[in-house]
C-alpha cells in the first residue's frame, strides 16, 4: 500500500492551498490546507488507497497596518538586508490597478514586524497567473526565524473557505493551540500554533494565521522558530511573533489591496455535462452516524470527529487502550478501480475487497495500521482503517487495533453505506 495513502485532511488542504500561493513561498505545506482538499481528494485516490491521517498547520505574521507603494516592477523578487521599522505614516494608498513588485511586498512585511533585523528576503510581486508572496528571516535579538506572507483569491462562502479557517482535530493534527473566529467585518480568522513535522521528529514549531475576507481575499502569514521551515537548526524556543501580533499582521489592510491588484484569471470554458452526474460525497456527520452502530459490542466511543464530507473517525477503547478508526466513503470511483484493486478479492455481489496490514504513517512509535478497502460495482468506495493508538502521531497504546480485520471487513461491506446520500 502506498506510504502516503492516509494523509491528514488538514495537511492536504494546506499543501494544495500553498501550492496555489506560489512556488517561492513554501510556507504552508501543512495547513493552507484547507483550500485544496475538496478538489484534491479524487485525484489523490486515483493514485493510492486509503483513509486520512494527521498533520500540521499554517502561519500568519506581525503587527500594524503598513501601506504598499505601487511600483512598475515585474515582481521577480527582492534581495538585500533591510531593518524592520514601524508602520509607515506617509505611504500612499495604491490605485486599484496598481502593480506591486516583490520589493514592495518585502518592504510592507518589514514595516509590519516589530523591532529587529530582516535578511534573506525572497518575494514575488503581482502578475498574471501568479500568487504574490514575501518571505524573510527576522531576528529580534532572540534568534533568527523565518516569516512569510502569501496572498491569493478564494471563492467567498465556499467549502474551501470553511476548511481554511476551521481548526483541525487534535486526534489527527498535533498542535498546542488553535482559535477560529469571525471578525467585525465578517472576515474569518484562524490562529494556529503547531509543528512543521506531524510526527515531531524535529521540534520545529510552525505558527500561522489565515484570514479570509467576505470578498474572498485570502491572507496567510507563517512563522517558525528556525531560519527556515525545514532542514535548519532550531534557534529559539518559539516563533518571534505572538498570536496577537500574527493577527495584526494578517488583518493589515495592505494585503487586501495587493490581493485586489491580482489580475482576474481568464474565465474557463464550462465542461460539458456528464451523461450521468457524479453523486456528491455523503456528509461526515452522516458517515459518523452510520459507523457507530456498526461497531462491535464491548467498545466505548471515546471521541469522534469528521470532515464536512467524505470522512469521519472515532477513537475507541475496550479497556485495553485507545484505538483510532478512520473511514472514507466516496461514490463513483470506478475510474480508479483498475489501479487500486488489481489483487483484490471479488465478492459474490461484485464488490472488490482489498486488505492490508502495515506500519503507521505519522511517526508514532510502534503504530500499526490495518485497512479494509472496498468498492461496489456502482463505484461506491468505503475504506476503513484501524490503529493501535488513539492518534497516529502518538506512540502505540496497545499491541493491535481494537477492531480485528474481520470486523473491519464487516463494517466496510455493510449495506448501510449504500443508503447514504
Short mmCIF file of C-alpha atoms in Angstrom, two decimals, residues 14-416:
data_model
loop_
_atom_site.label_atom_id
_atom_site.label_comp_id
_atom_site.label_asym_id
_atom_site.label_seq_id
_atom_site.Cartn_x
_atom_site.Cartn_y
_atom_site.Cartn_z
CA UNK A 14 -2.67 23.20 3.46
CA UNK A 15 -0.49 21.62 0.80
CA UNK A 16 -2.83 22.42 -2.05
CA UNK A 17 -3.51 25.97 -0.95
CA UNK A 18 0.17 26.67 -0.51
CA UNK A 19 0.83 25.31 -3.97
CA UNK A 20 -1.60 27.94 -5.23
CA UNK A 21 0.21 30.61 -3.25
CA UNK A 22 3.39 30.11 -5.24
CA UNK A 23 6.49 28.06 -5.77
CA UNK A 24 8.68 30.51 -3.89
CA UNK A 25 6.60 30.74 -0.71
CA UNK A 26 6.70 27.16 0.53
CA UNK A 27 5.47 28.01 4.00
CA UNK A 28 2.06 26.47 4.32
CA UNK A 29 2.53 22.93 3.09
CA UNK A 30 0.99 21.52 6.19
CA UNK A 31 -2.09 23.95 6.63
CA UNK A 32 -3.03 26.37 3.85
CA UNK A 33 -4.66 23.03 3.54
CA UNK A 34 -7.65 23.57 3.89
CA UNK A 35 -8.19 25.08 0.49
CA UNK A 36 -7.41 22.32 -1.96
CA UNK A 37 -8.62 19.26 -0.08
CA UNK A 38 -12.03 19.26 -1.73
CA UNK A 39 -10.52 19.34 -5.21
CA UNK A 40 -7.65 17.01 -4.36
CA UNK A 41 -9.31 14.01 -2.77
CA UNK A 42 -10.43 12.41 -6.02
CA UNK A 43 -7.03 12.99 -7.62
CA UNK A 44 -5.25 11.51 -4.59
CA UNK A 45 -7.42 8.43 -4.61
CA UNK A 46 -6.61 7.82 -8.26
CA UNK A 47 -3.08 7.19 -7.10
CA UNK A 48 -3.46 5.45 -3.77
CA UNK A 49 -5.83 3.72 -1.43
CA UNK A 50 -6.97 4.86 1.92
CA UNK A 51 -8.40 6.96 4.62
CA UNK A 52 -6.95 10.18 6.01
CA UNK A 53 -4.35 10.81 8.71
CA UNK A 54 -2.52 13.51 10.74
CA UNK A 55 -0.63 16.79 10.00
CA UNK A 56 0.48 20.33 10.63
CA UNK A 57 -0.51 23.97 10.30
CA UNK A 58 -0.22 27.36 8.60
CA UNK A 59 1.13 30.69 9.73
CA UNK A 60 0.42 34.40 9.81
CA UNK A 61 2.56 37.42 10.80
CA UNK A 62 3.23 40.60 12.73
CA UNK A 63 1.69 43.94 13.71
CA UNK A 64 0.42 47.20 12.33
CA UNK A 65 -1.14 48.30 9.06
CA UNK A 66 1.57 49.44 6.64
CA UNK A 67 0.69 50.56 3.11
CA UNK A 68 2.35 49.44 -0.09
CA UNK A 69 3.69 51.85 -2.65
CA UNK A 70 2.79 50.79 -6.18
CA UNK A 71 5.69 50.07 -8.46
CA UNK A 72 6.32 49.19 -12.06
CA UNK A 73 8.42 46.15 -11.15
CA UNK A 74 7.62 42.74 -12.53
CA UNK A 75 7.54 41.10 -9.10
CA UNK A 76 10.57 38.93 -9.78
CA UNK A 77 11.87 39.15 -6.24
CA UNK A 78 13.66 41.09 -3.55
CA UNK A 79 17.09 40.94 -2.05
CA UNK A 80 19.48 42.55 0.38
CA UNK A 81 19.09 43.40 4.06
CA UNK A 82 16.69 45.94 5.47
CA UNK A 83 15.87 46.91 9.06
CA UNK A 84 12.33 46.29 10.19
CA UNK A 85 10.54 49.51 11.02
CA UNK A 86 7.19 50.68 12.38
CA UNK A 87 4.19 51.25 10.11
CA UNK A 88 4.74 53.98 7.55
CA UNK A 89 2.72 57.13 8.12
CA UNK A 90 3.36 58.53 4.66
CA UNK A 91 2.80 55.61 2.28
CA UNK A 92 0.12 56.31 -0.30
CA UNK A 93 -2.88 54.07 -0.91
CA UNK A 94 -2.45 52.39 -4.30
CA UNK A 95 -4.88 52.70 -7.15
CA UNK A 96 -6.92 49.56 -7.88
CA UNK A 97 -4.89 48.78 -10.99
CA UNK A 98 -1.51 49.22 -9.26
CA UNK A 99 1.23 46.66 -9.78
CA UNK A 100 3.34 45.50 -6.86
CA UNK A 101 6.83 44.11 -7.08
CA UNK A 102 8.48 41.65 -4.74
CA UNK A 103 10.36 44.60 -3.22
CA UNK A 104 7.03 46.24 -2.37
CA UNK A 105 5.84 43.16 -0.52
CA UNK A 106 9.11 42.71 1.37
CA UNK A 107 9.06 46.38 2.38
CA UNK A 108 5.46 46.10 3.63
CA UNK A 109 6.23 42.94 5.58
CA UNK A 110 9.29 44.55 7.18
CA UNK A 111 7.22 47.54 8.27
CA UNK A 112 4.72 45.26 9.97
CA UNK A 113 7.31 43.36 12.01
CA UNK A 114 8.42 44.51 15.45
CA UNK A 115 11.87 45.93 16.12
CA UNK A 116 14.56 43.68 14.72
CA UNK A 117 16.64 42.80 11.67
CA UNK A 118 15.33 41.45 8.37
CA UNK A 119 17.53 39.47 5.96
CA UNK A 120 17.45 36.72 3.31
CA UNK A 121 14.48 38.22 1.51
CA UNK A 122 12.57 36.35 -1.19
CA UNK A 123 9.39 37.52 -2.85
CA UNK A 124 7.22 37.61 -5.93
CA UNK A 125 5.02 40.53 -6.86
CA UNK A 126 1.65 40.73 -8.56
CA UNK A 127 1.45 39.36 -12.08
CA UNK A 128 -0.82 37.37 -14.38
CA UNK A 129 -1.30 33.84 -13.18
CA UNK A 130 0.92 34.33 -10.10
CA UNK A 131 0.13 34.43 -6.41
CA UNK A 132 2.30 37.07 -4.68
CA UNK A 133 4.32 36.24 -1.58
CA UNK A 134 7.13 37.56 0.60
CA UNK A 135 9.40 35.63 2.94
CA UNK A 136 12.22 36.89 5.16
CA UNK A 137 14.43 35.84 8.05
CA UNK A 138 13.63 38.00 11.07
CA UNK A 139 15.78 38.36 14.20
CA UNK A 140 14.58 40.36 17.21
CA UNK A 141 17.72 39.52 19.17
CA UNK A 142 16.35 36.21 20.43
CA UNK A 143 17.27 34.15 17.37
CA UNK A 144 16.66 34.12 13.62
CA UNK A 145 13.24 32.96 12.41
CA UNK A 146 11.59 32.55 9.02
CA UNK A 147 8.46 34.67 8.50
CA UNK A 148 6.33 34.77 5.35
CA UNK A 149 3.08 36.02 3.86
CA UNK A 150 1.15 34.56 0.92
CA UNK A 151 -1.78 36.19 -0.89
CA UNK A 152 -4.46 34.92 -3.25
CA UNK A 153 -8.18 34.86 -4.00
CA UNK A 154 -10.69 32.22 -2.97
CA UNK A 155 -14.40 31.82 -3.65
CA UNK A 156 -16.35 33.62 -0.89
CA UNK A 157 -18.55 31.33 1.16
CA UNK A 158 -17.09 28.19 -0.40
CA UNK A 159 -16.24 24.91 1.24
CA UNK A 160 -12.58 25.81 0.74
CA UNK A 161 -13.04 28.88 2.95
CA UNK A 162 -14.63 26.81 5.70
CA UNK A 163 -11.80 24.30 5.57
CA UNK A 164 -9.13 27.01 5.57
CA UNK A 165 -10.43 28.64 8.72
CA UNK A 166 -11.54 25.60 10.75
CA UNK A 167 -9.21 24.36 13.49
CA UNK A 168 -8.05 20.76 13.00
CA UNK A 169 -8.95 17.88 15.26
CA UNK A 170 -6.13 17.07 17.69
CA UNK A 171 -6.72 13.39 17.03
CA UNK A 172 -5.25 13.77 13.56
CA UNK A 173 -3.22 17.01 13.83
CA UNK A 174 -0.91 17.53 16.80
CA UNK A 175 -0.91 21.17 17.90
CA UNK A 176 -0.69 23.31 21.02
CA UNK A 177 -3.46 25.84 20.39
CA UNK A 178 -5.87 26.98 17.70
CA UNK A 179 -8.70 29.51 17.56
CA UNK A 180 -11.11 30.34 14.76
CA UNK A 181 -13.28 33.44 14.88
CA UNK A 182 -15.37 35.81 12.79
CA UNK A 183 -14.20 39.42 12.85
CA UNK A 184 -16.40 42.51 12.97
CA UNK A 185 -16.13 42.99 9.19
CA UNK A 186 -17.27 39.43 8.54
CA UNK A 187 -13.79 38.03 7.85
CA UNK A 188 -12.86 34.59 9.18
CA UNK A 189 -9.53 34.24 11.02
CA UNK A 190 -7.77 31.11 12.22
CA UNK A 191 -4.72 31.34 14.50
CA UNK A 192 -2.78 28.08 14.72
CA UNK A 193 0.16 27.07 16.93
CA UNK A 194 1.55 23.75 15.82
CA UNK A 195 4.57 21.98 14.35
CA UNK A 196 6.25 21.66 10.98
CA UNK A 197 6.51 17.87 11.26
CA UNK A 198 3.37 15.94 12.24
CA UNK A 199 5.43 13.22 13.91
CA UNK A 200 7.53 15.78 15.86
CA UNK A 201 10.73 14.10 14.69
CA UNK A 202 12.20 17.60 14.76
CA UNK A 203 10.66 20.08 17.18
CA UNK A 204 10.31 22.88 14.63
CA UNK A 205 7.29 24.97 15.55
CA UNK A 206 5.01 26.49 12.94
CA UNK A 207 2.60 29.24 13.98
CA UNK A 208 0.24 30.73 11.47
CA UNK A 209 -2.79 32.86 10.78
CA UNK A 210 -5.23 32.50 7.93
CA UNK A 211 -7.60 35.32 7.07
CA UNK A 212 -10.39 35.11 4.51
CA UNK A 213 -12.48 38.23 3.93
CA UNK A 214 -16.10 38.30 2.74
CA UNK A 215 -14.75 39.36 -0.67
CA UNK A 216 -12.54 36.26 -0.90
CA UNK A 217 -9.18 37.90 -0.13
CA UNK A 218 -7.02 35.17 1.42
CA UNK A 219 -4.01 36.18 3.52
CA UNK A 220 -1.68 33.61 5.09
CA UNK A 221 1.11 34.57 7.48
CA UNK A 222 3.51 31.93 8.81
CA UNK A 223 6.46 31.88 11.20
CA UNK A 224 8.86 29.29 12.60
CA UNK A 225 11.35 29.03 15.45
CA UNK A 226 14.15 28.46 12.94
CA UNK A 227 15.51 30.43 9.95
CA UNK A 228 13.83 28.01 7.51
CA UNK A 229 10.75 25.83 7.68
CA UNK A 230 12.78 22.64 7.14
CA UNK A 231 16.38 21.47 7.37
CA UNK A 232 17.53 24.34 9.59
CA UNK A 233 18.59 24.33 13.26
CA UNK A 234 16.12 25.49 15.88
CA UNK A 235 17.29 28.92 17.02
CA UNK A 236 14.70 29.83 19.65
CA UNK A 237 12.08 28.24 21.89
CA UNK A 238 9.13 29.61 19.93
CA UNK A 239 8.49 31.79 16.86
CA UNK A 240 9.05 35.53 17.36
CA UNK A 241 5.50 36.85 16.90
CA UNK A 242 2.75 36.30 19.44
CA UNK A 243 -0.68 35.17 18.25
CA UNK A 244 -1.90 38.75 18.72
CA UNK A 245 0.91 40.04 16.51
CA UNK A 246 0.09 37.41 13.89
CA UNK A 247 -3.50 38.63 13.96
CA UNK A 248 -2.48 42.25 13.49
CA UNK A 249 -0.21 41.48 10.56
CA UNK A 250 -2.74 39.25 8.83
CA UNK A 251 -5.53 41.81 9.16
CA UNK A 252 -3.46 44.76 7.87
CA UNK A 253 -5.31 46.49 5.02
CA UNK A 254 -2.22 46.46 2.82
CA UNK A 255 -2.59 42.77 1.98
CA UNK A 256 -6.19 43.16 0.87
CA UNK A 257 -5.14 45.85 -1.58
CA UNK A 258 -2.47 43.59 -3.00
CA UNK A 259 -4.99 40.79 -3.50
CA UNK A 260 -7.31 43.27 -5.24
CA UNK A 261 -4.47 44.03 -7.68
CA UNK A 262 -4.05 40.37 -8.70
CA UNK A 263 -5.36 40.05 -12.28
CA UNK A 264 -8.51 38.03 -12.63
CA UNK A 265 -7.91 34.58 -14.07
CA UNK A 266 -9.36 34.06 -17.55
CA UNK A 267 -12.81 32.54 -17.48
CA UNK A 268 -12.68 28.80 -18.09
CA UNK A 269 -15.00 27.13 -20.53
CA UNK A 270 -17.56 25.13 -18.61
CA UNK A 271 -17.11 21.38 -19.08
CA UNK A 272 -19.76 19.51 -20.97
CA UNK A 273 -22.33 17.98 -18.62
CA UNK A 274 -21.74 14.34 -17.77
CA UNK A 275 -24.21 11.81 -19.07
CA UNK A 276 -24.56 10.52 -15.52
CA UNK A 277 -23.66 13.26 -12.99
CA UNK A 278 -21.48 12.12 -10.12
CA UNK A 279 -23.22 11.70 -6.82
CA UNK A 280 -21.95 14.02 -4.11
CA UNK A 281 -19.95 12.67 -1.21
CA UNK A 282 -22.01 11.97 1.91
CA UNK A 283 -21.54 14.32 4.82
CA UNK A 284 -19.02 13.46 7.51
CA UNK A 285 -21.81 13.66 10.09
CA UNK A 286 -23.85 11.06 8.19
CA UNK A 287 -20.82 8.79 7.92
CA UNK A 288 -20.22 9.05 11.66
CA UNK A 289 -23.88 8.29 12.45
CA UNK A 290 -23.73 5.22 10.22
CA UNK A 291 -20.38 3.97 11.54
CA UNK A 292 -21.10 3.93 15.27
CA UNK A 293 -23.96 1.36 15.18
CA UNK A 294 -21.74 -0.94 13.10
CA UNK A 295 -19.08 -1.13 15.82
CA UNK A 296 -18.91 -4.33 17.89
CA UNK A 297 -20.24 -4.52 21.41
CA UNK A 298 -17.84 -4.02 24.29
CA UNK A 299 -16.04 -0.94 22.92
CA UNK A 300 -16.60 2.61 24.07
CA UNK A 301 -16.51 5.60 21.71
CA UNK A 302 -14.08 7.94 23.49
CA UNK A 303 -14.26 10.70 20.88
CA UNK A 304 -15.34 11.28 17.30
CA UNK A 305 -14.82 13.78 14.51
CA UNK A 306 -15.41 14.29 10.81
CA UNK A 307 -14.79 16.45 7.79
CA UNK A 308 -17.58 18.26 6.03
CA UNK A 309 -17.91 15.42 3.52
CA UNK A 310 -16.41 12.01 2.84
CA UNK A 311 -14.57 11.31 6.09
CA UNK A 312 -15.11 10.53 9.77
CA UNK A 313 -13.17 8.99 12.64
CA UNK A 314 -13.75 7.63 16.13
CA UNK A 315 -11.42 6.75 18.98
CA UNK A 316 -12.42 3.51 20.66
CA UNK A 317 -11.40 1.82 23.91
CA UNK A 318 -12.25 -1.70 25.00
CA UNK A 319 -10.39 -1.35 28.29
CA UNK A 320 -7.06 -2.30 26.72
CA UNK A 321 -6.10 1.13 25.36
CA UNK A 322 -7.24 3.73 22.84
CA UNK A 323 -7.58 2.82 19.15
CA UNK A 324 -8.27 5.21 16.26
CA UNK A 325 -10.67 4.11 13.49
CA UNK A 326 -10.97 6.16 10.29
CA UNK A 327 -13.37 5.83 7.37
CA UNK A 328 -13.73 7.33 3.90
CA UNK A 329 -16.93 6.96 1.86
CA UNK A 330 -16.79 8.13 -1.76
CA UNK A 331 -19.23 7.50 -4.62
CA UNK A 332 -18.47 6.97 -8.30
CA UNK A 333 -14.85 5.83 -8.02
CA UNK A 334 -14.93 3.20 -10.78
CA UNK A 335 -12.33 5.15 -12.75
CA UNK A 336 -9.64 4.12 -10.23
CA UNK A 337 -10.72 0.51 -9.70
CA UNK A 338 -8.11 -0.91 -12.05
CA UNK A 339 -5.29 0.90 -10.25
CA UNK A 340 -6.35 0.12 -6.70
CA UNK A 341 -7.85 -3.34 -6.78
CA UNK A 342 -5.63 -5.36 -9.13
CA UNK A 343 -5.09 -8.03 -6.46
CA UNK A 344 -8.41 -7.65 -4.66
CA UNK A 345 -10.88 -10.37 -3.82
CA UNK A 346 -14.15 -10.21 -5.77
CA UNK A 347 -17.19 -10.89 -3.60
CA UNK A 348 -20.28 -12.71 -4.92
CA UNK A 349 -22.12 -9.41 -5.49
CA UNK A 350 -19.18 -8.00 -7.49
CA UNK A 351 -17.75 -5.88 -4.64
CA UNK A 352 -13.96 -5.65 -4.63
CA UNK A 353 -12.20 -6.14 -1.27
CA UNK A 354 -8.54 -5.41 -0.56
CA UNK A 355 -6.98 -5.71 2.90
CA UNK A 356 -3.60 -4.74 4.31
CA UNK A 357 -1.59 -4.63 7.49
CA UNK A 358 1.36 -2.25 7.81
CA UNK A 359 3.10 0.37 9.91
CA UNK A 360 1.51 3.71 10.75
CA UNK A 361 2.48 6.75 8.72
CA UNK A 362 2.71 9.63 11.19
CA UNK A 363 5.76 8.60 13.18
CA UNK A 364 4.14 7.25 16.33
CA UNK A 365 6.39 4.63 17.93
CA UNK A 366 5.16 1.08 17.32
CA UNK A 367 2.00 2.17 15.49
CA UNK A 368 0.37 -0.27 13.05
CA UNK A 369 -2.50 0.26 10.61
CA UNK A 370 -4.99 -2.34 9.44
CA UNK A 371 -7.21 -1.49 6.46
CA UNK A 372 -10.22 -2.93 4.63
CA UNK A 373 -10.77 -1.19 1.27
CA UNK A 374 -13.93 -1.95 -0.73
CA UNK A 375 -15.58 -0.84 -3.95
CA UNK A 376 -19.12 -1.76 -5.02
CA UNK A 377 -19.98 -2.40 -8.66
CA UNK A 378 -21.58 1.07 -8.85
CA UNK A 379 -18.27 2.69 -7.78
CA UNK A 380 -19.09 3.33 -4.11
CA UNK A 381 -15.81 3.12 -2.23
CA UNK A 382 -15.65 2.51 1.53
CA UNK A 383 -12.25 2.35 3.25
CA UNK A 384 -11.92 1.62 6.96
CA UNK A 385 -8.60 1.69 8.86
CA UNK A 386 -7.83 0.97 12.50
CA UNK A 387 -4.71 1.76 14.52
CA UNK A 388 -3.23 0.57 17.81
CA UNK A 389 -3.14 4.13 19.14
CA UNK A 390 -5.65 6.90 19.70
CA UNK A 391 -3.69 9.25 17.40
CA UNK A 392 -1.26 8.29 14.66
CA UNK A 393 1.39 10.77 15.75
CA UNK A 394 1.45 9.29 19.26
CA UNK A 395 3.03 6.02 20.41
CA UNK A 396 1.12 2.76 20.35
CA UNK A 397 -1.20 2.22 23.30
CA UNK A 398 -1.86 -1.47 22.63
CA UNK A 399 -0.42 -4.38 20.66
CA UNK A 400 -3.07 -4.43 17.91
CA UNK A 401 -6.02 -2.24 16.85
CA UNK A 402 -9.27 -2.65 18.75
CA UNK A 403 -11.01 -3.99 15.61
CA UNK A 404 -9.97 -7.26 14.01
CA UNK A 405 -9.54 -7.48 10.24
CA UNK A 406 -12.77 -9.48 10.06
CA UNK A 407 -14.61 -6.67 11.88
CA UNK A 408 -13.10 -4.05 9.58
CA UNK A 409 -14.28 -6.05 6.54
CA UNK A 410 -17.76 -6.40 8.00
CA UNK A 411 -18.01 -2.63 8.55
CA UNK A 412 -16.69 -1.77 5.09
CA UNK A 413 -19.04 -4.27 3.40
CA UNK A 414 -22.14 -3.21 5.32
CA UNK A 415 -25.16 -2.42 3.09
CA UNK A 416 -25.77 0.66 5.23
#
